mmCIF file of C-alpha atoms in Angstrom:
data_model
loop_
_atom_site.group_PDB
_atom_site.id
_atom_site.type_symbol
_atom_site.label_atom_id
_atom_site.label_comp_id
_atom_site.label_asym_id
_atom_site.label_seq_id
_atom_site.Cartn_x
_atom_site.Cartn_y
_atom_site.Cartn_z
ATOM 1 C CA MET A 1 167.427 103.868 78.958
ATOM 2 C CA ALA A 2 167.911 107.270 77.489
ATOM 3 C CA ASP A 3 167.199 107.988 73.788
ATOM 4 C CA VAL A 4 170.064 110.551 73.785
ATOM 5 C CA THR A 5 173.221 110.559 76.007
ATOM 6 C CA VAL A 6 175.278 113.696 76.198
ATOM 7 C CA MET A 7 178.800 113.794 77.790
ATOM 8 C CA GLY A 8 179.342 117.334 79.110
ATOM 9 C CA ALA A 9 177.003 119.758 80.789
ATOM 10 C CA GLY A 10 178.328 122.976 79.436
ATOM 11 C CA ILE A 11 176.321 125.225 77.138
ATOM 12 C CA PHE A 12 176.648 122.997 74.099
ATOM 13 C CA GLY A 13 175.781 119.813 75.979
ATOM 14 C CA LEU A 14 172.880 121.252 77.745
ATOM 15 C CA SER A 15 171.525 123.019 74.541
ATOM 16 C CA VAL A 16 171.582 119.743 72.528
ATOM 17 C CA ALA A 17 169.999 117.853 75.389
ATOM 18 C CA TYR A 18 167.231 120.399 75.746
ATOM 19 C CA SER A 19 166.550 120.526 72.016
ATOM 20 C CA CYS A 20 166.181 116.820 71.928
ATOM 21 C CA ALA A 21 164.069 116.730 75.022
ATOM 22 C CA ARG A 22 161.599 119.375 73.672
ATOM 23 C CA ARG A 23 161.005 116.955 70.802
ATOM 24 C CA GLY A 24 160.148 114.178 73.101
ATOM 25 C CA ALA A 25 163.387 112.287 73.515
ATOM 26 C CA LEU A 26 164.439 111.025 76.896
ATOM 27 C CA VAL A 27 167.877 112.530 77.459
ATOM 28 C CA ARG A 28 170.702 111.848 79.899
ATOM 29 C CA VAL A 29 173.528 114.415 80.480
ATOM 30 C CA ILE A 30 176.696 113.208 82.274
ATOM 31 C CA ASP A 31 179.471 115.585 83.615
ATOM 32 C CA PRO A 32 181.737 114.721 86.567
ATOM 33 C CA GLY A 33 182.010 118.450 87.369
ATOM 34 C CA GLY A 34 178.261 119.090 87.272
ATOM 35 C CA PRO A 35 176.501 121.660 85.018
ATOM 36 C CA GLY A 36 178.531 124.749 83.987
ATOM 37 C CA ALA A 37 181.643 123.488 85.643
ATOM 38 C CA GLY A 38 183.929 124.804 82.973
ATOM 39 C CA ALA A 39 183.903 127.954 80.827
ATOM 40 C CA SER A 40 180.081 127.879 80.718
ATOM 41 C CA GLY A 41 179.956 128.799 84.358
ATOM 42 C CA GLY A 42 181.467 132.196 83.528
ATOM 43 C CA ILE A 43 179.999 135.667 84.104
ATOM 44 C CA VAL A 44 180.244 137.756 80.932
ATOM 45 C CA GLY A 45 177.405 136.636 78.697
ATOM 46 C CA ALA A 46 177.830 139.032 75.669
ATOM 47 C CA LEU A 47 175.842 137.696 72.714
ATOM 48 C CA ALA A 48 177.167 139.878 69.893
ATOM 49 C CA PRO A 49 177.031 139.467 66.077
ATOM 50 C CA HIS A 50 179.819 139.447 63.575
ATOM 51 C CA VAL A 51 180.143 142.652 61.574
ATOM 52 C CA PRO A 52 177.724 142.769 58.582
ATOM 53 C CA GLU A 53 180.135 142.372 55.721
ATOM 54 C CA GLN A 54 181.944 139.589 53.891
ATOM 55 C CA TRP A 55 179.130 137.325 54.599
ATOM 56 C CA ASN A 56 179.728 133.607 55.065
ATOM 57 C CA GLU A 57 178.047 130.510 56.469
ATOM 58 C CA LYS A 58 179.327 131.075 60.019
ATOM 59 C CA LYS A 59 177.929 134.598 60.107
ATOM 60 C CA ALA A 60 174.692 133.436 58.687
ATOM 61 C CA PHE A 61 174.417 130.544 61.207
ATOM 62 C CA GLN A 62 175.154 132.899 64.084
ATOM 63 C CA LEU A 63 172.624 135.421 62.788
ATOM 64 C CA ASP A 64 169.913 132.769 62.738
ATOM 65 C CA SER A 65 170.855 131.713 66.314
ATOM 66 C CA LEU A 66 170.762 135.269 67.676
ATOM 67 C CA LEU A 67 167.358 135.898 66.051
ATOM 68 C CA MET A 68 165.842 132.745 67.463
ATOM 69 C CA ALA A 69 167.389 133.289 70.930
ATOM 70 C CA GLU A 70 164.615 135.404 72.440
ATOM 71 C CA GLY A 71 161.788 132.904 71.907
ATOM 72 C CA TRP A 72 164.163 130.031 72.714
ATOM 73 C CA TRP A 73 165.267 131.380 76.054
ATOM 74 C CA ARG A 74 161.745 132.596 76.933
ATOM 75 C CA GLU A 75 160.486 129.053 76.541
ATOM 76 C CA ILE A 76 163.256 127.766 78.729
ATOM 77 C CA ALA A 77 162.492 130.424 81.423
ATOM 78 C CA GLU A 78 158.776 129.416 81.432
ATOM 79 C CA GLU A 79 159.491 125.648 81.592
ATOM 80 C CA SER A 80 162.182 126.034 84.255
ATOM 81 C CA GLY A 81 160.952 128.868 86.410
ATOM 82 C CA ILE A 82 164.506 130.321 86.311
ATOM 83 C CA ASP A 83 165.352 133.575 84.492
ATOM 84 C CA PRO A 84 168.404 133.026 82.339
ATOM 85 C CA GLY A 85 169.023 136.779 82.240
ATOM 86 C CA TYR A 86 168.411 137.156 78.512
ATOM 87 C CA ALA A 87 167.549 140.554 77.034
ATOM 88 C CA ARG A 88 168.239 141.945 73.527
ATOM 89 C CA LEU A 89 169.260 145.488 74.495
ATOM 90 C CA GLY A 90 171.804 146.197 71.784
ATOM 91 C CA ARG A 91 175.389 147.380 72.053
ATOM 92 C CA LEU A 92 177.381 150.624 71.866
ATOM 93 C CA GLN A 93 180.921 150.909 70.402
ATOM 94 C CA PRO A 94 183.049 154.043 70.062
ATOM 95 C CA VAL A 95 184.338 155.124 66.679
ATOM 96 C CA SER A 96 188.080 155.781 66.950
ATOM 97 C CA ASP A 97 188.969 157.929 63.897
ATOM 98 C CA GLU A 98 187.800 158.995 60.444
ATOM 99 C CA SER A 99 188.869 155.754 58.813
ATOM 100 C CA ALA A 100 186.870 153.730 61.421
ATOM 101 C CA LEU A 101 183.951 156.124 60.842
ATOM 102 C CA ALA A 102 183.879 155.420 57.112
ATOM 103 C CA LEU A 103 183.964 151.682 57.632
ATOM 104 C CA ALA A 104 181.246 151.760 60.319
ATOM 105 C CA THR A 105 179.083 153.878 58.056
ATOM 106 C CA ALA A 106 179.534 151.487 55.189
ATOM 107 C CA ARG A 107 178.321 148.652 57.366
ATOM 108 C CA VAL A 108 174.888 150.262 57.747
ATOM 109 C CA SER A 109 173.935 149.057 54.296
ATOM 110 C CA GLY A 110 175.486 145.669 55.015
ATOM 111 C CA ALA A 111 173.231 145.196 58.015
ATOM 112 C CA ARG A 112 170.262 146.013 55.892
ATOM 113 C CA ASP A 113 171.273 143.423 53.362
ATOM 114 C CA PHE A 114 172.295 140.603 55.670
ATOM 115 C CA TRP A 115 170.298 141.030 58.823
ATOM 116 C CA GLN A 116 166.978 140.498 57.120
ATOM 117 C CA GLY A 117 165.469 143.720 58.388
ATOM 118 C CA ARG A 118 165.194 142.374 61.879
ATOM 119 C CA ALA A 119 168.069 144.383 63.383
ATOM 120 C CA ASP A 120 169.942 147.559 62.666
ATOM 121 C CA TRP A 121 173.575 148.791 62.617
ATOM 122 C CA GLN A 122 173.560 152.562 63.150
ATOM 123 C CA VAL A 123 176.162 155.242 63.492
ATOM 124 C CA VAL A 124 174.916 157.939 65.891
ATOM 125 C CA ALA A 125 176.238 160.932 67.689
ATOM 126 C CA ALA A 126 177.217 160.498 71.408
ATOM 127 C CA LYS A 127 174.913 162.335 73.771
ATOM 128 C CA GLY A 128 177.264 162.749 76.672
ATOM 129 C CA GLU A 129 175.198 160.344 78.833
ATOM 130 C CA ALA A 130 176.755 158.536 81.721
ATOM 131 C CA TRP A 131 176.332 155.027 80.108
ATOM 132 C CA GLU A 132 178.312 155.788 76.959
ATOM 133 C CA PRO A 133 181.894 154.843 76.106
ATOM 134 C CA HIS A 134 184.338 157.560 75.390
ATOM 135 C CA SER A 135 184.591 158.127 71.596
ATOM 136 C CA PRO A 136 187.422 160.180 70.001
ATOM 137 C CA THR A 137 185.164 161.139 67.060
ATOM 138 C CA GLY A 138 182.090 161.806 69.183
ATOM 139 C CA MET A 139 180.313 159.010 67.244
ATOM 140 C CA LEU A 140 179.017 155.648 68.356
ATOM 141 C CA ILE A 141 178.036 152.416 66.576
ATOM 142 C CA HIS A 142 174.730 151.189 67.972
ATOM 143 C CA ASP A 143 173.512 147.755 66.898
ATOM 144 C CA THR A 144 170.168 146.377 67.950
ATOM 145 C CA LEU A 145 171.072 142.704 67.377
ATOM 146 C CA SER A 146 173.406 142.296 70.352
ATOM 147 C CA ALA A 147 171.911 140.607 73.417
ATOM 148 C CA ARG A 148 173.071 139.551 76.925
ATOM 149 C CA MET A 149 172.496 136.746 79.323
ATOM 150 C CA HIS A 150 173.905 135.425 82.574
ATOM 151 C CA PRO A 151 175.757 132.251 81.739
ATOM 152 C CA ARG A 152 175.284 130.623 85.134
ATOM 153 C CA HIS A 153 171.624 131.456 85.320
ATOM 154 C CA ALA A 154 171.287 130.157 81.738
ATOM 155 C CA CYS A 155 172.881 126.837 82.543
ATOM 156 C CA ALA A 156 170.616 126.533 85.725
ATOM 157 C CA ALA A 157 167.524 127.215 83.560
ATOM 158 C CA LEU A 158 168.489 124.645 80.963
ATOM 159 C CA VAL A 159 169.125 122.046 83.699
ATOM 160 C CA ALA A 160 165.656 122.693 85.245
ATOM 161 C CA ALA A 161 163.900 122.643 81.884
ATOM 162 C CA ILE A 162 165.600 119.300 80.854
ATOM 163 C CA ARG A 163 164.481 117.799 84.165
ATOM 164 C CA ALA A 164 161.018 119.168 83.678
ATOM 165 C CA ARG A 165 160.778 117.124 80.487
ATOM 166 C CA GLY A 166 161.924 113.933 82.198
ATOM 167 C CA GLY A 167 165.665 114.274 81.466
ATOM 168 C CA GLU A 168 168.500 113.403 83.850
ATOM 169 C CA ILE A 169 171.532 115.361 84.717
ATOM 170 C CA THR A 170 174.196 113.361 86.587
ATOM 171 C CA THR A 171 177.772 113.359 87.503
ATOM 172 C CA GLU A 172 178.314 109.656 86.892
ATOM 173 C CA GLY A 173 177.489 107.296 83.983
ATOM 174 C CA ALA A 174 178.801 105.572 80.939
ATOM 175 C CA ALA A 175 178.582 106.597 77.353
ATOM 176 C CA ALA A 176 175.994 104.844 75.197
ATOM 177 C CA PRO A 177 175.952 104.126 71.389
ATOM 178 C CA GLY A 178 175.497 107.425 69.547
ATOM 179 C CA THR A 179 176.593 109.557 72.531
ATOM 180 C CA VAL A 180 177.156 113.315 71.935
ATOM 181 C CA TRP A 181 180.610 114.463 73.260
ATOM 182 C CA ALA A 182 180.421 118.034 74.309
ATOM 183 C CA THR A 183 183.427 117.941 76.589
ATOM 184 C CA GLY A 184 185.152 121.249 75.820
ATOM 185 C CA VAL A 185 188.891 121.580 76.291
ATOM 186 C CA ALA A 186 189.235 118.016 77.523
ATOM 187 C CA GLY A 187 187.597 116.795 74.188
ATOM 188 C CA LEU A 188 189.939 118.913 72.004
ATOM 189 C CA THR A 189 192.923 117.519 74.017
ATOM 190 C CA GLU A 190 191.821 113.959 73.391
ATOM 191 C CA LEU A 191 191.464 114.692 69.670
ATOM 192 C CA ALA A 192 194.981 116.272 69.476
ATOM 193 C CA ALA A 193 196.533 113.291 71.337
ATOM 194 C CA ALA A 194 195.008 110.819 68.909
ATOM 195 C CA GLN A 195 195.905 112.603 65.800
ATOM 196 C CA PHE A 196 199.357 113.923 66.926
ATOM 197 C CA ARG A 197 198.551 117.593 66.027
ATOM 198 C CA PRO A 198 196.521 120.368 67.633
ATOM 199 C CA LEU A 199 192.866 120.472 66.479
ATOM 200 C CA GLY A 200 192.109 123.285 68.766
ATOM 201 C CA ASN A 201 193.172 124.606 72.139
ATOM 202 C CA GLY A 202 192.055 126.075 75.363
ATOM 203 C CA VAL A 203 192.111 129.836 75.696
ATOM 204 C CA LYS A 204 191.997 131.243 79.216
ATOM 205 C CA GLY A 205 189.778 134.205 79.950
ATOM 206 C CA GLN A 206 189.636 136.376 83.011
ATOM 207 C CA ALA A 207 186.553 138.500 83.881
ATOM 208 C CA ALA A 208 185.022 140.363 86.752
ATOM 209 C CA LEU A 209 181.631 141.411 88.150
ATOM 210 C CA LEU A 210 181.039 144.878 89.438
ATOM 211 C CA ASP A 211 178.282 146.034 91.808
ATOM 212 C CA TYR A 212 176.501 148.499 89.442
ATOM 213 C CA ALA A 213 172.891 148.299 88.559
ATOM 214 C CA ALA A 214 172.090 149.026 84.852
ATOM 215 C CA PRO A 215 169.794 146.243 83.906
ATOM 216 C CA GLU A 216 168.057 147.984 81.058
ATOM 217 C CA LEU A 217 171.033 149.518 79.380
ATOM 218 C CA PRO A 218 172.960 148.290 76.298
ATOM 219 C CA GLN A 219 176.229 146.375 76.541
ATOM 220 C CA ILE A 220 179.393 148.269 75.538
ATOM 221 C CA PHE A 221 182.425 147.040 73.683
ATOM 222 C CA ALA A 222 185.377 149.405 73.654
ATOM 223 C CA ASP A 223 189.156 149.178 74.094
ATOM 224 C CA GLY A 224 188.856 145.375 73.590
ATOM 225 C CA VAL A 225 186.595 145.064 76.650
ATOM 226 C CA HIS A 226 183.029 143.803 76.862
ATOM 227 C CA ILE A 227 180.904 145.618 79.416
ATOM 228 C CA VAL A 228 177.640 143.740 79.980
ATOM 229 C CA PRO A 229 174.956 144.870 82.493
ATOM 230 C CA HIS A 230 173.060 141.970 83.907
ATOM 231 C CA SER A 231 169.486 141.829 85.284
ATOM 232 C CA ASP A 232 170.685 141.089 88.834
ATOM 233 C CA GLY A 233 172.239 144.470 89.456
ATOM 234 C CA THR A 234 175.767 143.562 88.380
ATOM 235 C CA VAL A 235 177.880 144.509 85.397
ATOM 236 C CA ALA A 236 180.356 141.931 83.888
ATOM 237 C CA ILE A 237 183.528 143.034 82.226
ATOM 238 C CA GLY A 238 185.980 140.875 80.382
ATOM 239 C CA SER A 239 187.911 139.245 79.151
ATOM 240 C CA THR A 240 191.469 138.302 78.590
ATOM 241 C CA SER A 241 192.513 135.831 75.925
ATOM 242 C CA GLU A 242 195.546 133.824 76.999
ATOM 243 C CA ARG A 243 196.945 130.843 75.124
ATOM 244 C CA LEU A 244 199.713 130.465 77.555
ATOM 245 C CA TYR A 245 198.897 130.094 81.247
ATOM 246 C CA ASP A 246 199.919 128.132 84.321
ATOM 247 C CA ASP A 247 196.766 128.108 86.439
ATOM 248 C CA PRO A 248 193.437 127.968 84.520
ATOM 249 C CA THR A 249 191.366 129.392 87.403
ATOM 250 C CA ASN A 250 193.729 132.047 88.875
ATOM 251 C CA THR A 251 193.127 135.758 88.246
ATOM 252 C CA ASP A 252 196.085 138.223 88.162
ATOM 253 C CA VAL A 253 197.301 141.628 86.975
ATOM 254 C CA GLN A 254 195.919 140.968 83.514
ATOM 255 C CA LEU A 255 192.427 141.142 84.966
ATOM 256 C CA ASP A 256 193.359 144.235 86.878
ATOM 257 C CA ALA A 257 194.194 145.900 83.614
ATOM 258 C CA VAL A 258 190.797 144.946 82.069
ATOM 259 C CA ILE A 259 189.042 146.377 85.046
ATOM 260 C CA GLU A 260 190.949 149.626 84.776
ATOM 261 C CA ARG A 261 190.215 149.850 80.966
ATOM 262 C CA ALA A 262 186.483 149.293 81.613
ATOM 263 C CA ARG A 263 186.481 152.122 84.248
ATOM 264 C CA TRP A 264 188.208 154.518 81.807
ATOM 265 C CA VAL A 265 185.797 153.507 79.009
ATOM 266 C CA VAL A 266 182.734 154.106 81.201
ATOM 267 C CA PRO A 267 183.421 156.576 83.988
ATOM 268 C CA ALA A 268 180.169 155.677 85.680
ATOM 269 C CA LEU A 269 181.878 152.429 86.787
ATOM 270 C CA ARG A 270 184.794 154.178 88.347
ATOM 271 C CA ASN A 271 183.647 153.658 91.989
ATOM 272 C CA ALA A 272 181.768 150.342 91.398
ATOM 273 C CA PRO A 273 183.196 147.735 93.724
ATOM 274 C CA VAL A 274 184.407 144.384 92.328
ATOM 275 C CA VAL A 275 182.184 141.624 93.740
ATOM 276 C CA GLU A 276 183.771 138.601 91.896
ATOM 277 C CA ARG A 277 186.908 137.814 89.934
ATOM 278 C CA TRP A 278 186.623 134.741 87.657
ATOM 279 C CA ALA A 279 188.856 132.763 85.235
ATOM 280 C CA GLY A 280 188.258 129.762 83.040
ATOM 281 C CA VAL A 281 189.412 128.076 79.832
ATOM 282 C CA ARG A 282 187.218 128.215 76.703
ATOM 283 C CA PRO A 283 187.580 125.627 73.970
ATOM 284 C CA ARG A 284 188.630 126.952 70.531
ATOM 285 C CA SER A 285 188.662 124.612 67.492
ATOM 286 C CA ARG A 286 191.454 124.951 64.951
ATOM 287 C CA SER A 287 188.922 126.430 62.426
ATOM 288 C CA ARG A 288 187.563 128.823 65.048
ATOM 289 C CA ALA A 289 184.081 127.652 64.211
ATOM 290 C CA PRO A 290 182.078 125.222 66.356
ATOM 291 C CA MET A 291 182.854 121.552 65.650
ATOM 292 C CA LEU A 292 179.679 119.574 65.038
ATOM 293 C CA GLY A 293 178.736 116.177 63.515
ATOM 294 C CA GLU A 294 180.170 112.723 63.513
ATOM 295 C CA HIS A 295 182.897 112.211 66.064
ATOM 296 C CA PRO A 296 186.365 111.845 64.357
ATOM 297 C CA LEU A 297 187.543 109.179 66.775
ATOM 298 C CA ARG A 298 184.428 107.462 68.235
ATOM 299 C CA LYS A 299 182.570 105.614 65.500
ATOM 300 C CA GLY A 300 178.794 106.069 65.723
ATOM 301 C CA ASP A 301 179.130 108.901 68.201
ATOM 302 C CA PHE A 302 178.892 112.676 67.713
ATOM 303 C CA ILE A 303 180.713 115.854 68.822
ATOM 304 C CA ALA A 304 179.637 119.332 69.795
ATOM 305 C CA ASN A 305 182.609 121.397 70.771
ATOM 306 C CA GLY A 306 184.544 124.615 70.127
ATOM 307 C CA GLY A 307 182.251 127.263 71.396
ATOM 308 C CA PHE A 308 185.050 129.605 72.408
ATOM 309 C CA LYS A 309 183.633 133.112 72.876
ATOM 310 C CA ILE A 310 180.407 132.602 70.883
ATOM 311 C CA GLY A 311 179.080 129.433 72.445
ATOM 312 C CA PHE A 312 176.067 130.972 74.158
ATOM 313 C CA GLY A 313 175.229 133.051 71.009
ATOM 314 C CA MET A 314 175.343 129.844 68.897
ATOM 315 C CA ALA A 315 173.630 127.565 71.330
ATOM 316 C CA PRO A 316 169.991 127.783 70.219
ATOM 317 C CA LYS A 317 170.649 126.848 66.708
ATOM 318 C CA ILE A 318 173.379 124.290 67.511
ATOM 319 C CA GLY A 319 170.873 122.603 69.720
ATOM 320 C CA GLU A 320 168.278 122.415 66.942
ATOM 321 C CA VAL A 321 170.715 121.334 64.290
ATOM 322 C CA MET A 322 172.112 118.573 66.433
ATOM 323 C CA ALA A 323 168.660 117.393 67.384
ATOM 324 C CA ASP A 324 167.781 117.268 63.663
ATOM 325 C CA LEU A 325 170.847 114.916 63.136
ATOM 326 C CA LEU A 326 170.365 112.773 66.190
ATOM 327 C CA LEU A 327 166.565 112.245 66.062
ATOM 328 C CA ASP A 328 165.616 112.656 62.410
ATOM 329 C CA GLY A 329 168.885 111.823 60.531
ATOM 330 C CA VAL A 330 168.669 115.263 58.897
ATOM 331 C CA ASP A 331 172.120 116.906 58.390
ATOM 332 C CA ARG A 332 171.978 120.781 58.295
ATOM 333 C CA ILE A 333 175.523 121.367 59.591
ATOM 334 C CA PRO A 334 177.528 123.841 57.503
ATOM 335 C CA ASP A 335 180.608 122.387 55.958
ATOM 336 C CA GLY A 336 182.813 124.794 57.925
ATOM 337 C CA PHE A 337 181.492 123.473 61.232
ATOM 338 C CA ARG A 338 182.277 119.805 60.479
ATOM 339 C CA PRO A 339 185.187 118.234 62.335
ATOM 340 C CA GLU A 340 187.044 117.919 58.969
ATOM 341 C CA ALA A 341 187.415 121.640 58.895
ATOM 342 C CA SER A 342 189.765 121.332 61.913
ATOM 343 C CA THR A 343 191.096 117.881 61.457
#
């Protein structure tokens, strides 16, 4: 019998299971759709920090997770034999006008204060290189904290690492006492139905992969588009944010517009062919922070949900914090991440 049962094999469920397994627990992960069947099976993989100002517990938690990510994913790669595509190569953003330039410059000192001297936020002059976003001011923000990974490869690596430690990943099985429910949008829907009000919602995102090799270059965020070079010779671009949608997996003209914006931002991508179009629904809690801790409906069980756009960036620390709670009874969950913040 498993020491820890997890329902849901997305990034939160797999991360919690792995963090428990690496401490010696026997884990079982159950998901009818298989690993990465939902939003965690996407393609973008931008691990980007919040801006270094107006500091709060959510930003501090995410910073800790981003800083521990390199060692965490390296360990998983070594145990699994699968490259999750992680690399901390930074990010470039254009500066639109003088007001934005003043704000970006003010954040340089914020990064020094809040990022513990382990990453920089810089304002630099554009060099006119092919892999640069168009900037009206000729200036760019360059942060050295942002990283990238390939979501599908990361999920596959976690699955293999869990199995290497004796864990089970299955599509069938029943919950056990103390189960962790990491069931994404379905879990948020269940909570809303029981409490007669929305405690979160699914937000559809559409993204695309382009055939363009830039594996050692930084990601770019410009005109609302993430442009993420992957280690496999593709570049991911995305994504839309749609609260109203008919088909959760269909792509349409909204993705066409994202692709065109990306090609305008980075002319080097202008002739890169599209090799995949993808759409999925990401779980966003009402508080917009991850929902962690005791399950609001299932007495004695736990919840890990609401990753939305930052699930992969938050995953290393969420896994460790939930393992603390499940295995040692130590509660290090920030108040803003508890279910009560949304319920």
